Coordinates of C-alpha atoms in Angstrom, one line a residue:
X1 CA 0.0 0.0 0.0
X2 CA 1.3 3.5 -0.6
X3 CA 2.2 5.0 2.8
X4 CA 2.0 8.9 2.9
X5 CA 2.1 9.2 6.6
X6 CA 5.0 10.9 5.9
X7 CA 5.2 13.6 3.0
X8 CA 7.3 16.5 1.5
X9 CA 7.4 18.3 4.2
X10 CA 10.2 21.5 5.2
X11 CA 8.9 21.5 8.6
X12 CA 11.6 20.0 11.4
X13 CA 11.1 16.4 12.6
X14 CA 8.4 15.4 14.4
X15 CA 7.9 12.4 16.6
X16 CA 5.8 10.6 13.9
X17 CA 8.8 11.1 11.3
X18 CA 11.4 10.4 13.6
X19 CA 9.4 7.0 14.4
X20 CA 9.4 6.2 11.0
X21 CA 13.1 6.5 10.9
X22 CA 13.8 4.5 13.3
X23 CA 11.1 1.7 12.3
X24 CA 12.6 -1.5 11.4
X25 CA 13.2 -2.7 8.2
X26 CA 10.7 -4.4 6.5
X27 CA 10.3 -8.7 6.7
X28 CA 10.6 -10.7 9.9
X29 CA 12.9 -13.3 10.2
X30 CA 11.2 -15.8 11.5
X31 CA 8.2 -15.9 9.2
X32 CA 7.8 -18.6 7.0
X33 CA 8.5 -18.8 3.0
X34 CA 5.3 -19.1 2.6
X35 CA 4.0 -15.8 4.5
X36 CA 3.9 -12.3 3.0
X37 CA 7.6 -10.6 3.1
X38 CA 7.5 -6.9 3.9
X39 CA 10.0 -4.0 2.1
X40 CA 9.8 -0.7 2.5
X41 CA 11.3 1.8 0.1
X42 CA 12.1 5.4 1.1
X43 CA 11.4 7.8 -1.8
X44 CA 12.4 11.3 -2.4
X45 CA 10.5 14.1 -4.1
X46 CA 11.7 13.4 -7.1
X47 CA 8.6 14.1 -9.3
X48 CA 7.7 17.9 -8.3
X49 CA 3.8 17.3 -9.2
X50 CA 2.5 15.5 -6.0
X51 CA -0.3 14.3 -8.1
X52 CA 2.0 12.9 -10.7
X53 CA 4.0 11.3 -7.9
X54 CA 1.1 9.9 -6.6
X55 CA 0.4 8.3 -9.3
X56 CA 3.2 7.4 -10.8
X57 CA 4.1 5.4 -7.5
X58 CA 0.6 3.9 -7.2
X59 CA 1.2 2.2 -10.2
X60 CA 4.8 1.2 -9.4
X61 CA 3.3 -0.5 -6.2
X62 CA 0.3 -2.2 -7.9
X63 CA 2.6 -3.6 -10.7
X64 CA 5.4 -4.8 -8.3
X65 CA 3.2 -6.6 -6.6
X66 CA 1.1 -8.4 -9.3
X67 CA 4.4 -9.7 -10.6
X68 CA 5.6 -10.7 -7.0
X69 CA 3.4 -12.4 -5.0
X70 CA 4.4 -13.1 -1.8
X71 CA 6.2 -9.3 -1.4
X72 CA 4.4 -6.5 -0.2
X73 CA 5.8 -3.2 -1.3
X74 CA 5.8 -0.3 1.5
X75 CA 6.4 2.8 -0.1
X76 CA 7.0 5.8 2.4
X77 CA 7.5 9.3 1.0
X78 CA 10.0 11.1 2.1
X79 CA 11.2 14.6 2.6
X80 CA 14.4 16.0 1.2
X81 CA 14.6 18.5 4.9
X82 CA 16.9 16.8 7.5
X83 CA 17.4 14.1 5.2
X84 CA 21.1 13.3 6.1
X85 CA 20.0 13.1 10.1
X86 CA 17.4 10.8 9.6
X87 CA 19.5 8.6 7.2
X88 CA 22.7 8.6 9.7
X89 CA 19.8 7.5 12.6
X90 CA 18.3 5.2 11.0
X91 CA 21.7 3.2 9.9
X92 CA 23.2 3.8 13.3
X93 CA 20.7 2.2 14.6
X94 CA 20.7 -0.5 11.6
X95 CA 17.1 0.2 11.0
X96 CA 15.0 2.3 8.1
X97 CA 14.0 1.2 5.1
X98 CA 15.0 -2.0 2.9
X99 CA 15.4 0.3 0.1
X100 CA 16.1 4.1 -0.4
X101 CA 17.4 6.7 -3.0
X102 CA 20.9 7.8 -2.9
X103 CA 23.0 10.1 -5.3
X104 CA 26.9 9.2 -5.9
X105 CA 28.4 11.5 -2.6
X106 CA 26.3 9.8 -0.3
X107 CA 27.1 6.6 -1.2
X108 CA 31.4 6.4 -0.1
X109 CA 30.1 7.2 3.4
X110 CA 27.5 4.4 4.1
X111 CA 29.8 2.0 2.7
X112 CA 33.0 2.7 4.8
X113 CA 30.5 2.4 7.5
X114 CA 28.6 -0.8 6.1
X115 CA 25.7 0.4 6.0
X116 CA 25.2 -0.5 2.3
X117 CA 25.0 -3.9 0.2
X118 CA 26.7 -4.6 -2.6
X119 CA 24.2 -4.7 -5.8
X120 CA 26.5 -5.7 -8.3
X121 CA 23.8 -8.8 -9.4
X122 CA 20.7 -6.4 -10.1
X123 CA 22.6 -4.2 -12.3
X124 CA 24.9 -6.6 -14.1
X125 CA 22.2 -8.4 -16.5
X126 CA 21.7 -4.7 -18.0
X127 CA 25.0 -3.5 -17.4
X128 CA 25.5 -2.5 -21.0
X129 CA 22.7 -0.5 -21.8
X130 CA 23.6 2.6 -19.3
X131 CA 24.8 5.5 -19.8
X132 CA 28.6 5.8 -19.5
X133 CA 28.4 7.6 -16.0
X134 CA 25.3 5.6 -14.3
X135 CA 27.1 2.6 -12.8
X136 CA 30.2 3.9 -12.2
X137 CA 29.2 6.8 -9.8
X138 CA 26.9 4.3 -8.0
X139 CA 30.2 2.2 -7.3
X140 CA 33.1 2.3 -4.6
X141 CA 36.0 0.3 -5.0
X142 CA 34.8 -1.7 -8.2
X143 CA 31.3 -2.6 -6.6
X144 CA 27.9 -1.5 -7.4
X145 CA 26.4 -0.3 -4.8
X146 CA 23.3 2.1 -6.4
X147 CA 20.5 0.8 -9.2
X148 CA 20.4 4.0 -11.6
X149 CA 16.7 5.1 -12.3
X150 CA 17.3 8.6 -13.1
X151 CA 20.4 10.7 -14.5
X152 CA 20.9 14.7 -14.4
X153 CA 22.7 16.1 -16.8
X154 CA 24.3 20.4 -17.2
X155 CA 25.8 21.7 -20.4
X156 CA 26.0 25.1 -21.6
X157 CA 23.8 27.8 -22.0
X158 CA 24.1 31.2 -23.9
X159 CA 22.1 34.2 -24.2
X160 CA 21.7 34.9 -27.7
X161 CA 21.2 38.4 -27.3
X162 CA 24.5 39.4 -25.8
X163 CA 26.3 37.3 -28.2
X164 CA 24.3 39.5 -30.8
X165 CA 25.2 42.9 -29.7
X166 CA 28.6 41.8 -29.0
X167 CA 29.3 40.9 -32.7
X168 CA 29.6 37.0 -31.9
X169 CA 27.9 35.0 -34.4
X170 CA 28.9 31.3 -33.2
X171 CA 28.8 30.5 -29.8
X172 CA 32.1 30.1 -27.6
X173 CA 32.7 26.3 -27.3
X174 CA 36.4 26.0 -25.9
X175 CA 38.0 27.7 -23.7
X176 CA 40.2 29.5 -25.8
X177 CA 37.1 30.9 -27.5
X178 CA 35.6 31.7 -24.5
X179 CA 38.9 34.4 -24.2
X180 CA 38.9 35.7 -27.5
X181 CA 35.1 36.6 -26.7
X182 CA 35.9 38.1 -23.8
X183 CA 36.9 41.4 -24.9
X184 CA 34.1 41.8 -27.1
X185 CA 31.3 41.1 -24.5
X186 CA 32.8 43.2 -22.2
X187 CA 32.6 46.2 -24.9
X188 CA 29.3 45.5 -25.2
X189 CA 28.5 45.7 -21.6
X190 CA 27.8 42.8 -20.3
X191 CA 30.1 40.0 -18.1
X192 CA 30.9 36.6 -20.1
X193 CA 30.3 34.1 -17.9
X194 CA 28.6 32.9 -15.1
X195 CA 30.1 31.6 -12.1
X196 CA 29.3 30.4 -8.2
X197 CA 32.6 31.4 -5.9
X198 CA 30.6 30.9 -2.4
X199 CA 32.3 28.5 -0.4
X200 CA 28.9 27.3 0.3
X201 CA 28.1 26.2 -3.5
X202 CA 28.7 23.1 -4.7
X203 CA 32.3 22.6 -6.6
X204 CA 30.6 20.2 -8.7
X205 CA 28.5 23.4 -10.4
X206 CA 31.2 25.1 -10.8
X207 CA 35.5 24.5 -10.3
X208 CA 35.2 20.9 -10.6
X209 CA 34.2 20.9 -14.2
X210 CA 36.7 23.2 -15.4
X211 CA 39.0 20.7 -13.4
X212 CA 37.7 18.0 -15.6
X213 CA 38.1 19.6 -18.8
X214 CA 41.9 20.7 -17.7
X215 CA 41.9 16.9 -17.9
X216 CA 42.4 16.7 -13.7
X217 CA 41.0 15.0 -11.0
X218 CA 39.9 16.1 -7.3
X219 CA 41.5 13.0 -5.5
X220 CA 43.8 10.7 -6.2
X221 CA 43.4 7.4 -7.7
X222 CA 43.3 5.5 -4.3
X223 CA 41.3 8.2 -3.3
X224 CA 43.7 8.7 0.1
X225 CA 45.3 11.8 -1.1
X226 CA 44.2 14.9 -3.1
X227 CA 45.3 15.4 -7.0
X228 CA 43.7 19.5 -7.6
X229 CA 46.6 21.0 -6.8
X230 CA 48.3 19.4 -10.1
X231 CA 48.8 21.2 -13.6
X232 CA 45.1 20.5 -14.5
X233 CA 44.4 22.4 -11.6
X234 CA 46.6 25.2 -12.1
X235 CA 45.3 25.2 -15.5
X236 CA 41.7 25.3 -14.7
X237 CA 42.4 28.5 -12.0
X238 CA 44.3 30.3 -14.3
X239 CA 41.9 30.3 -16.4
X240 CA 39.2 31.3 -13.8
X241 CA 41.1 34.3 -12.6
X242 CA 42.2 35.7 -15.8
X243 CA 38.4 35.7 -16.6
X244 CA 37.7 37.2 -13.2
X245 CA 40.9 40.0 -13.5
X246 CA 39.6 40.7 -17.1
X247 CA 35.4 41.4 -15.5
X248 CA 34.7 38.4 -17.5
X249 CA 32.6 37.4 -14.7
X250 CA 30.2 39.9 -12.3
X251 CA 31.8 40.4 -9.2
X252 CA 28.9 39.1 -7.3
X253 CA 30.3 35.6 -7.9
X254 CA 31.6 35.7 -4.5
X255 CA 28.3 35.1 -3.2
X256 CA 26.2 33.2 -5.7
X257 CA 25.1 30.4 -4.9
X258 CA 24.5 28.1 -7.9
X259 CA 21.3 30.0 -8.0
X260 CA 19.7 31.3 -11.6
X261 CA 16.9 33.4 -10.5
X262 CA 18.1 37.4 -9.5
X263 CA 21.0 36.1 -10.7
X264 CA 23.5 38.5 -13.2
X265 CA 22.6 35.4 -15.2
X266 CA 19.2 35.3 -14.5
X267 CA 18.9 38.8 -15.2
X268 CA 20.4 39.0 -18.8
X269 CA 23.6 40.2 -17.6
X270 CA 25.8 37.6 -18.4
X271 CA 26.6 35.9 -21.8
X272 CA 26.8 32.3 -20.8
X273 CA 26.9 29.2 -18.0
X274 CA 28.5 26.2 -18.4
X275 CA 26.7 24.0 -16.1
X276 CA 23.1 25.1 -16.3
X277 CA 20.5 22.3 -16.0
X278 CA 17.0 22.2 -17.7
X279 CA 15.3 23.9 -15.0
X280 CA 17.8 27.3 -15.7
X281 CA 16.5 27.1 -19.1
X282 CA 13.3 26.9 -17.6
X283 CA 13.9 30.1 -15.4
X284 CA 15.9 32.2 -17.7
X285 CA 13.3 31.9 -20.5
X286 CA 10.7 34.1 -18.5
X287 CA 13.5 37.2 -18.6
X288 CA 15.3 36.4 -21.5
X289 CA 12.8 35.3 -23.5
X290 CA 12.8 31.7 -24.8
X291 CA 13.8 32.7 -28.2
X292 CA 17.3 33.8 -26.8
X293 CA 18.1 30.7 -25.1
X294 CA 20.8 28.0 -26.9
X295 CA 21.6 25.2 -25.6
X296 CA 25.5 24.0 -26.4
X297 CA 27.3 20.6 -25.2
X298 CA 29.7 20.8 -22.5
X299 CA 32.8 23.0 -23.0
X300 CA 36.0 21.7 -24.0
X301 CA 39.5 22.8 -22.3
X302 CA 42.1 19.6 -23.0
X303 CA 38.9 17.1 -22.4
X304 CA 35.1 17.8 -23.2
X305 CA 33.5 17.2 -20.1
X306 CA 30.4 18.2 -18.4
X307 CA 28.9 17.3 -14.6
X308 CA 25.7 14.7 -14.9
X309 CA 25.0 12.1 -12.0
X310 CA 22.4 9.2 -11.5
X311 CA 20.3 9.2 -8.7
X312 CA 20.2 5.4 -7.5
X313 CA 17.9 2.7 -5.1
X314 CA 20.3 1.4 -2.4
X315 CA 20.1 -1.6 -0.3
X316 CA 20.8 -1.6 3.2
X317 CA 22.9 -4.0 4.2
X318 CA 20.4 -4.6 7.8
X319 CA 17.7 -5.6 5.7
X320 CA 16.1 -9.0 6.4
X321 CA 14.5 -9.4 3.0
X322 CA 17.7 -8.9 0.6
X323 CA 16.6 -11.1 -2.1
X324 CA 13.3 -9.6 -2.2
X325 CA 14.3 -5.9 -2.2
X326 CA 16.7 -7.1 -4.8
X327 CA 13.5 -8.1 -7.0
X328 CA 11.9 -4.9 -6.4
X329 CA 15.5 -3.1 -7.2
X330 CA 15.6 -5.1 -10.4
X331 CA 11.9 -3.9 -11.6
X332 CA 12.5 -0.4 -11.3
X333 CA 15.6 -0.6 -13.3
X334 CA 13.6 -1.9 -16.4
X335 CA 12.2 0.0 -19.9
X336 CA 9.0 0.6 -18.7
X337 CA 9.6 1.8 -14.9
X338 CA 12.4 4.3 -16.4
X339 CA 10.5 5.6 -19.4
X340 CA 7.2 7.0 -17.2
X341 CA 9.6 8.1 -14.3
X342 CA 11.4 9.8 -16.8
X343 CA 8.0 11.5 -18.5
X344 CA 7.2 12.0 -14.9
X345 CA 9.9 13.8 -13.1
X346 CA 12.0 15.8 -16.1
X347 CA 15.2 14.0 -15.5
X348 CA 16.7 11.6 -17.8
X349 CA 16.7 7.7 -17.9
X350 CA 19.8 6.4 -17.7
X351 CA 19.3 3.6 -20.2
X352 CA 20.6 3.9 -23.4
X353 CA 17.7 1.5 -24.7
X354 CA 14.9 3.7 -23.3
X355 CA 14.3 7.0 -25.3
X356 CA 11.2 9.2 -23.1
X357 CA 10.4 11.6 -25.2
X358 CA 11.8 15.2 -24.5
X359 CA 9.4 17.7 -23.6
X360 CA 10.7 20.0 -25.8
X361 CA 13.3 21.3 -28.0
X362 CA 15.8 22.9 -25.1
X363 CA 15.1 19.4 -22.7
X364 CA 15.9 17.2 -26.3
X365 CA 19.6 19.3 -26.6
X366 CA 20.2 18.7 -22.9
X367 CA 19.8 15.1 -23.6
X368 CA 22.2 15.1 -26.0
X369 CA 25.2 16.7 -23.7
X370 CA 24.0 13.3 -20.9
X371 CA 27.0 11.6 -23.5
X372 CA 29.6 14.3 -21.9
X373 CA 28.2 13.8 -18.2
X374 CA 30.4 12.8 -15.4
X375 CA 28.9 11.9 -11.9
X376 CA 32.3 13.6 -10.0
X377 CA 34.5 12.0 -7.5
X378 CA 32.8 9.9 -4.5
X379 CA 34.7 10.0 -1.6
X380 CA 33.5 9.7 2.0
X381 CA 35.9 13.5 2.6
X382 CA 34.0 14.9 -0.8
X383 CA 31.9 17.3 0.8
X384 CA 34.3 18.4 3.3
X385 CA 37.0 18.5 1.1
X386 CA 34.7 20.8 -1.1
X387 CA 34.0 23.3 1.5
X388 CA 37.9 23.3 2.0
X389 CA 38.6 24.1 -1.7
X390 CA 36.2 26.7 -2.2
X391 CA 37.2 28.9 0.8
X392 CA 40.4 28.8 -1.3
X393 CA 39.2 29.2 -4.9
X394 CA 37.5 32.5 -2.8
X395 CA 40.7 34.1 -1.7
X396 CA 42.2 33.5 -5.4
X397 CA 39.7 35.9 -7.2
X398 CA 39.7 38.4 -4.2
X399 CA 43.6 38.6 -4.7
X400 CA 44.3 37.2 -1.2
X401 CA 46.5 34.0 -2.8
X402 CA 47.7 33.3 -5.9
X403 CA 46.3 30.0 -7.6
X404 CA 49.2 27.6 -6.9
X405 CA 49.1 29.0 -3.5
X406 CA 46.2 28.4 -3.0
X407 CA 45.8 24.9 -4.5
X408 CA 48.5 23.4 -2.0
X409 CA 47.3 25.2 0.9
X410 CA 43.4 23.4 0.1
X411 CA 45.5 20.4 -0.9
X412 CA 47.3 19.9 2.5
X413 CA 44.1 20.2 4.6
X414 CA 42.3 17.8 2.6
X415 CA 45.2 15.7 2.7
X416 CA 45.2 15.5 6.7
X417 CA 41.6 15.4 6.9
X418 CA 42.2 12.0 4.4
X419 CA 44.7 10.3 6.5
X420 CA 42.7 11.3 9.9
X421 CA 40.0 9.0 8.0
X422 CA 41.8 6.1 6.8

């Protein structure tokens, strides 16, 4: 039955939620083979329409279980407020759900802590028709850990109005383009590209892919030690700051948030992004006017490369019903599951076999930059070591450090927070 005892709510925990996070998971071990087995999924918001959600998970639930006799599916709806407290209390405790969603940097964590089973034997059958990035940023350590049923994707956007006026008749598409543009942009008044310098904002949305295209990586490749502060990554915040020294990018960078809306970008001020996601098209169009909106594929420094990550179910490893949360894990991961989640929510499937129909002609050129996508770097230190970085990336543009500087000073705290964790 679909459970909505607990909904998308921003509101702080109460004692009914907090119950339900604690609850155990679903089965009993000492039932019989032949009695009902109980598994209960946590789901996310991930469909913004609650009717649509409703729905769409209705009919998840009904066809489930009218393929599986003998497993009754508990779906509980989730909110995304105080969801890392209620995860971390409901594993400590090795209770919640059988099944939940996870995204690639939550994963590293609840594995080093084994919290998380192995999956390897629901996604293997199919293995070959995901996208390049799905199974990979649901691994850890060469094991699949995350069943992909959805995939985000950014690439680039442009204004075509400001390219207009500043004389620019093909988009910039490399970063050498994007300098010799530049200039011109600026003549024309207007800043060339967006960027989010908080320390707050997430590196993924804005360093890390200028990291990627430098050809770089954030850690190493036994993920123990940091690998920024390398020639990519001198490369990649060279490039940043001469953009920055040059007003290619609006000074209010320092405090932007990866937000779009009253935004420079948002606003028209600002030529182009480089890791704007459907729902920026979707917000820029009511100032810019949809007609000025073009869609690009990710830029290209020494790699094309753009950020994209699957969201993934997850098993936890307390369950008593493995095999039959596997089953369920398995059904969602098929054509038909995919395609209406995908028609459903606005994200992508990750299936290369299962083509949802874009909504339109801005969502279908998005699709095709999900070939560039890369899910970043898990790593239990990810999020710390990006709130590390950024403080740094910060004192470059305000002239506090120069990038190198900067880079080895971020590099040797991550580095000690790393071997504090081994």
């Amino acid at each position: 039955m679909l459970h909505t005892t607990v909904r998308r709510i921003a509101a702080p925990l109460t004692a009914l939620v907090l119950a339900a996070a604690l609850s155990s998971c679903g089965g009993d071990s000492g039932s019989s083979s032949t009695e009902t087995k109980s598994i209960t999924l946590w789901m996310y918001p991930v469909i913004g329409d609650q009717a649509a959600s409703d729905a769409y998970w209705q009919k998840v639930e009904k066809d489930f279980e009218a393929a599986n006799s003998g497993i009754d599916l508990k779906l509980e709806m989730q909110p995304w407020a105080n969801r890392e407290e209620k995860l971390a209390a409901a594993f400590s405790g090795k209770k919640g759900p059988d099944v939940l969603l996870m995204i690639p940097d939550q994963i590293p964590q609840y594995v080093t802590n084994g919290s998380l089973e192995p999956v390897d034997d629901v996604v293997t059958p199919d293995k070959d028709k995901f996208l390049p990035a799905a199974i990979p940023g649901l691994s850890v350590e060469g094991k699949v850990y995350g069943a992909p049923i959805y995939h985000t994707v950014t690439s680039t956007m442009y204004n075509k109005t400001i390219l207009t006026k500043a004389g620019i008749t093909t988009p910039p598409e490399t970063w050498d383009e994007i300098k010799a543009a530049a200039p011109k942009i600026k003549a024309a008044g207007f800043s060339t590209l967006d960027y989010s310098a908080s320390p707050e904002a997430s590196l993924n949305l804005n360093f890390y892919p200028l990291l990627w295209q430098a050809g770089g990586k954030v850690f190493a490749d036994d993920g123990k030690s940091v690998a920024f502060n390398q020639a990519p990554g001198l490369d990649a915040l060279t490039f940043l700051k001469s953009l920055w020294d040059e007003g290619g990018i609006p000074k209010s960078a320092l405090s932007n948030g990866n937000t779009v809306a009253d935004s420079p970008l948002g606003k028209g001020q600002v030529a182009m992004a480089f890791t704007s996601t459907p729902a920026d098209a979707g917000t820029v169009a009511k100032t810019w006017g949809a007609a000025n909106i073009e869609i690009g594929t990710p830029l290209t420094g020494q790699k094309q490369v753009g950020f994209g990550l699957p969201g993934g179910l997850v098993l936890n490893a307390a369950s008593e019903n493995k095999d039959a949360a596997k089953k369920f894990m398995s059904f969602m991961i098929q054509p038909p599951q995919l395609e209406a989640l995908s028609k459903a929510s606005g994200f992508y499937t990750p299936r290369t076999d299962v083509k949802a129909p874009a909504a339109d002609a801005t969502a279908a050129k998005f699709a095709d930059a999900l070939q560039y996508a890369f899910p970043g770097e898990p790593n239990p230190a990810a999020r710390q070591v990006n709130s590390l970085l950024g403080v740094e990336i910060q004192a470059v543009l305000t002239g506090k450090k120069q990038p190198q500087q900067a880079l080895d000073d971020a590099a040797k705290q991550a580095n000690d927070l790393l071997s504090r964790q081994r």
